[in-house]
Amino acid sequence: MAPGTATAAYELRFGAGRISLDLLATAHPCERFVSVEVLCAWITGAGLVPPHTPLGHADASWVTGFREVRACTDQLVRGALPGPASWPSYDRALERVNDLARAAPPAPRAVRGVDGSLVRRLERPPVCAELLGALARDVLELLTDPVARAGLRECEGDNCPLVYLDTSRGRRRRWCSSEVCGNRERVARHRRRAALARS
């Protein structure tokens, strides 16, 4: 399955502002990592690897690993938001992410593309631990940067638990996606106005 096809078919979303936050979106409103093919489409779509990187060696253990780092990331990010945190599980998640972050990310290299410009490739196909390490490093960088951490927001959309990084001017962004949750809110507001006008 071509990455673009899988991305469209499974509605993978990239727009939370950090790759670790994009990872959280793969669990809402339902589990997205239902196969190795979808996971590989997400890995490529998220920019963890350059386009056309061979990922044929990925197997079901990768899905398990990405789901685990997603659960840990969710615990840590929610602990950084205002409100109560479950510290024992938070500490376990932090320990696991710290362990995963020890793995070096895949080594990049620049090679000449067909038009002569430089393009990014990997030295060799990545192993799962390297990709999980890159995700773990991203969440640790996010949560240890006071400016970035202050920009964490939970979507105001109805029944949407997604978290995003608000980098908008004036920090006024309200939704994880203007096209998804923002549009739903605008439609609901229009319906409420129309109902009031009819009554």
GROMACS .gro file of C-alpha atoms in nm:
model
  199
    1MET     CA    1   0.000   0.000   0.000
    2ALA     CA    2   0.142   0.337  -0.098
    3PRO     CA    3   0.188   0.579   0.194
    4GLY     CA    4  -0.039   0.840   0.038
    5THR     CA    5  -0.317   0.585  -0.012
    6ALA     CA    6  -0.297   0.460   0.345
    7THR     CA    7  -0.288   0.814   0.479
    8ALA     CA    8  -0.607   0.905   0.293
    9ALA     CA    9  -0.782   0.577   0.369
   10TYR     CA   10  -0.722   0.589   0.741
   11GLU     CA   11  -0.757   0.964   0.796
   12LEU     CA   12  -0.422   1.011   0.963
   13ARG     CA   13  -0.387   1.362   1.101
   14PHE     CA   14  -0.076   1.575   1.126
   15GLY     CA   15  -0.122   1.924   1.262
   16ALA     CA   16  -0.084   1.916   1.638
   17GLY     CA   17   0.245   2.104   1.623
   18ARG     CA   18   0.474   1.825   1.741
   19ILE     CA   19   0.523   1.471   1.619
   20SER     CA   20   0.459   1.335   1.969
   21LEU     CA   21   0.122   1.515   1.977
   22ASP     CA   22   0.039   1.388   1.627
   23LEU     CA   23   0.099   1.040   1.769
   24LEU     CA   24  -0.179   1.098   2.025
   25ALA     CA   25  -0.425   1.167   1.743
   26THR     CA   26  -0.385   0.807   1.623
   27ALA     CA   27  -0.603   0.687   1.913
   28HIS     CA   28  -0.901   0.919   1.856
   29PRO     CA   29  -1.184   0.873   1.778
   30CYS     CA   30  -1.074   0.514   1.729
   31GLU     CA   31  -0.752   0.315   1.707
   32ARG     CA   32  -0.567   0.403   1.385
   33PHE     CA   33  -0.276   0.163   1.421
   34VAL     CA   34  -0.478  -0.138   1.312
   35SER     CA   35  -0.207  -0.278   1.085
   36VAL     CA   36   0.161  -0.251   1.009
   37GLU     CA   37   0.073  -0.079   0.678
   38VAL     CA   38  -0.113   0.201   0.853
   39LEU     CA   39   0.169   0.243   1.105
   40CYS     CA   40   0.422   0.268   0.820
   41ALA     CA   41   0.204   0.529   0.648
   42TRP     CA   42   0.198   0.727   0.973
   43ILE     CA   43   0.576   0.697   1.020
   44THR     CA   44   0.631   0.839   0.672
   45GLY     CA   45   0.353   1.099   0.695
   46ALA     CA   46   0.482   1.223   1.028
   47GLY     CA   47   0.829   1.274   0.880
   48LEU     CA   48   1.001   1.023   1.107
   49VAL     CA   49   1.164   0.888   0.791
   50PRO     CA   50   1.215   1.047   0.448
   51PRO     CA   51   0.964   0.959   0.175
   52HIS     CA   52   1.029   0.625   0.002
   53THR     CA   53   1.226   0.485   0.297
   54PRO     CA   54   1.191   0.105   0.286
   55LEU     CA   55   0.986  -0.016   0.583
   56GLY     CA   56   0.908  -0.369   0.460
   57HIS     CA   57   1.088  -0.514   0.761
   58ALA     CA   58   0.832  -0.365   1.005
   59ASP     CA   59   0.617  -0.620   1.185
   60ALA     CA   60   0.344  -0.641   1.449
   61SER     CA   61   0.593  -0.571   1.728
   62TRP     CA   62   0.630  -0.219   1.584
   63VAL     CA   63   0.257  -0.158   1.630
   64THR     CA   64   0.287  -0.271   1.992
   65GLY     CA   65   0.588  -0.045   2.051
   66PHE     CA   66   0.423   0.263   1.899
   67ARG     CA   67   0.105   0.205   2.097
   68GLU     CA   68   0.312   0.179   2.416
   69VAL     CA   69   0.501   0.504   2.354
   70ARG     CA   70   0.170   0.669   2.265
   71ALA     CA   71   0.019   0.564   2.600
   72CYS     CA   72   0.325   0.697   2.786
   73THR     CA   73   0.318   1.021   2.587
   74ASP     CA   74  -0.051   1.067   2.665
   75GLN     CA   75   0.015   1.023   3.037
   76LEU     CA   76   0.302   1.275   3.032
   77VAL     CA   77   0.127   1.536   2.819
   78ARG     CA   78  -0.191   1.520   3.028
   79GLY     CA   79   0.024   1.556   3.339
   80ALA     CA   80   0.157   1.882   3.194
   81LEU     CA   81  -0.194   2.024   3.146
   82PRO     CA   82  -0.377   2.203   3.427
   83GLY     CA   83  -0.563   1.963   3.652
   84PRO     CA   84  -0.486   1.658   3.862
   85ALA     CA   85  -0.223   1.408   3.749
   86SER     CA   86  -0.187   1.045   3.851
   87TRP     CA   87   0.170   1.059   3.974
   88PRO     CA   88   0.254   0.687   4.010
   89SER     CA   89   0.154   0.615   3.649
   90TYR     CA   90   0.309   0.946   3.538
   91ASP     CA   91   0.641   0.845   3.693
   92ARG     CA   92   0.629   0.501   3.525
   93ALA     CA   93   0.555   0.665   3.190
   94LEU     CA   94   0.842   0.912   3.239
   95GLU     CA   95   1.084   0.633   3.324
   96ARG     CA   96   0.981   0.439   3.012
   97VAL     CA   97   1.013   0.742   2.782
   98ASN     CA   98   1.353   0.825   2.933
   99ASP     CA   99   1.462   0.465   2.859
  100LEU     CA  100   1.335   0.481   2.501
  101ALA     CA  101   1.507   0.817   2.441
  102ARG     CA  102   1.848   0.653   2.491
  103ALA     CA  103   1.829   0.494   2.145
  104ALA     CA  104   1.993   0.710   1.881
  105PRO     CA  105   1.758   0.821   1.602
  106PRO     CA  106   1.818   0.686   1.250
  107ALA     CA  107   2.129   0.837   1.095
  108PRO     CA  108   2.044   1.073   0.807
  109ARG     CA  109   2.257   1.147   0.505
  110ALA     CA  110   2.224   1.385   0.213
  111VAL     CA  111   2.233   1.241  -0.138
  112ARG     CA  112   2.180   1.397  -0.479
  113GLY     CA  113   1.825   1.361  -0.611
  114VAL     CA  114   1.739   1.308  -0.977
  115ASP     CA  115   1.740   1.686  -1.034
  116GLY     CA  116   2.079   1.727  -0.863
  117SER     CA  117   1.945   1.886  -0.544
  118LEU     CA  118   2.024   1.733  -0.207
  119VAL     CA  119   1.761   1.512  -0.048
  120ARG     CA  120   1.753   1.340   0.289
  121ARG     CA  121   1.788   0.963   0.306
  122LEU     CA  122   1.872   0.727   0.589
  123GLU     CA  123   2.201   0.543   0.613
  124ARG     CA  124   2.002   0.217   0.627
  125PRO     CA  125   1.642   0.113   0.693
  126PRO     CA  126   1.553   0.214   1.050
  127VAL     CA  127   1.487  -0.027   1.333
  128CYS     CA  128   1.185   0.023   1.557
  129ALA     CA  129   1.389   0.125   1.864
  130GLU     CA  130   1.544   0.416   1.670
  131LEU     CA  131   1.203   0.549   1.568
  132LEU     CA  132   1.063   0.509   1.919
  133GLY     CA  133   1.373   0.688   2.048
  134ALA     CA  134   1.304   0.981   1.814
  135LEU     CA  135   0.945   1.002   1.943
  136ALA     CA  136   1.059   0.978   2.304
  137ARG     CA  137   1.311   1.258   2.250
  138ASP     CA  138   1.042   1.474   2.096
  139VAL     CA  139   0.809   1.439   2.394
  140LEU     CA  140   1.095   1.502   2.639
  141GLU     CA  141   1.200   1.816   2.448
  142LEU     CA  142   0.839   1.934   2.443
  143LEU     CA  143   0.783   1.885   2.816
  144THR     CA  144   1.117   2.029   2.928
  145ASP     CA  145   1.083   2.346   2.719
  146PRO     CA  146   0.882   2.593   2.934
  147VAL     CA  147   0.767   2.796   2.632
  148ALA     CA  148   0.646   2.491   2.440
  149ARG     CA  149   0.487   2.338   2.750
  150ALA     CA  150   0.296   2.663   2.811
  151GLY     CA  151   0.150   2.630   2.462
  152LEU     CA  152  -0.010   2.291   2.524
  153ARG     CA  153  -0.387   2.305   2.485
  154GLU     CA  154  -0.666   2.051   2.493
  155CYS     CA  155  -0.912   2.085   2.206
  156GLU     CA  156  -1.233   2.269   2.294
  157GLY     CA  157  -1.426   2.058   2.045
  158ASP     CA  158  -1.719   1.858   2.173
  159ASN     CA  159  -1.589   1.519   2.298
  160CYS     CA  160  -1.242   1.575   2.155
  161PRO     CA  161  -0.956   1.490   2.392
  162LEU     CA  162  -0.674   1.578   2.151
  163VAL     CA  163  -0.389   1.799   2.264
  164TYR     CA  164  -0.206   2.042   2.036
  165LEU     CA  165   0.067   2.303   2.057
  166ASP     CA  166  -0.079   2.652   2.025
  167THR     CA  167   0.170   2.868   1.840
  168SER     CA  168  -0.092   3.107   1.704
  169ARG     CA  169  -0.061   3.482   1.747
  170GLY     CA  170  -0.209   3.572   2.083
  171ARG     CA  171  -0.243   3.201   2.168
  172ARG     CA  172  -0.608   3.201   2.058
  173ARG     CA  173  -0.629   2.865   1.882
  174ARG     CA  174  -0.925   2.669   2.021
  175TRP     CA  175  -0.933   2.342   1.828
  176CYS     CA  176  -0.698   2.063   1.735
  177SER     CA  177  -0.814   2.119   1.377
  178SER     CA  178  -1.011   2.408   1.235
  179GLU     CA  179  -1.127   2.180   0.953
  180VAL     CA  180  -1.255   1.905   1.187
  181CYS     CA  181  -1.351   2.030   1.535
  182GLY     CA  182  -1.370   2.396   1.434
  183ASN     CA  183  -1.603   2.315   1.148
  184ARG     CA  184  -1.822   2.100   1.375
  185GLU     CA  185  -1.849   2.391   1.618
  186ARG     CA  186  -1.943   2.634   1.340
  187VAL     CA  187  -2.210   2.394   1.208
  188ALA     CA  188  -2.351   2.344   1.560
  189ARG     CA  189  -2.359   2.722   1.616
  190HIS     CA  190  -2.542   2.771   1.285
  191ARG     CA  191  -2.798   2.505   1.377
  192ARG     CA  192  -2.858   2.665   1.717
  193ARG     CA  193  -2.916   3.005   1.553
  194ALA     CA  194  -3.148   2.851   1.294
  195ALA     CA  195  -3.346   2.671   1.567
  196LEU     CA  196  -3.383   2.995   1.765
  197ALA     CA  197  -3.499   3.179   1.455
  198ARG     CA  198  -3.768   2.915   1.393
  199SER     CA  199  -3.900   2.927   1.750
   0.00000   0.00000   0.00000
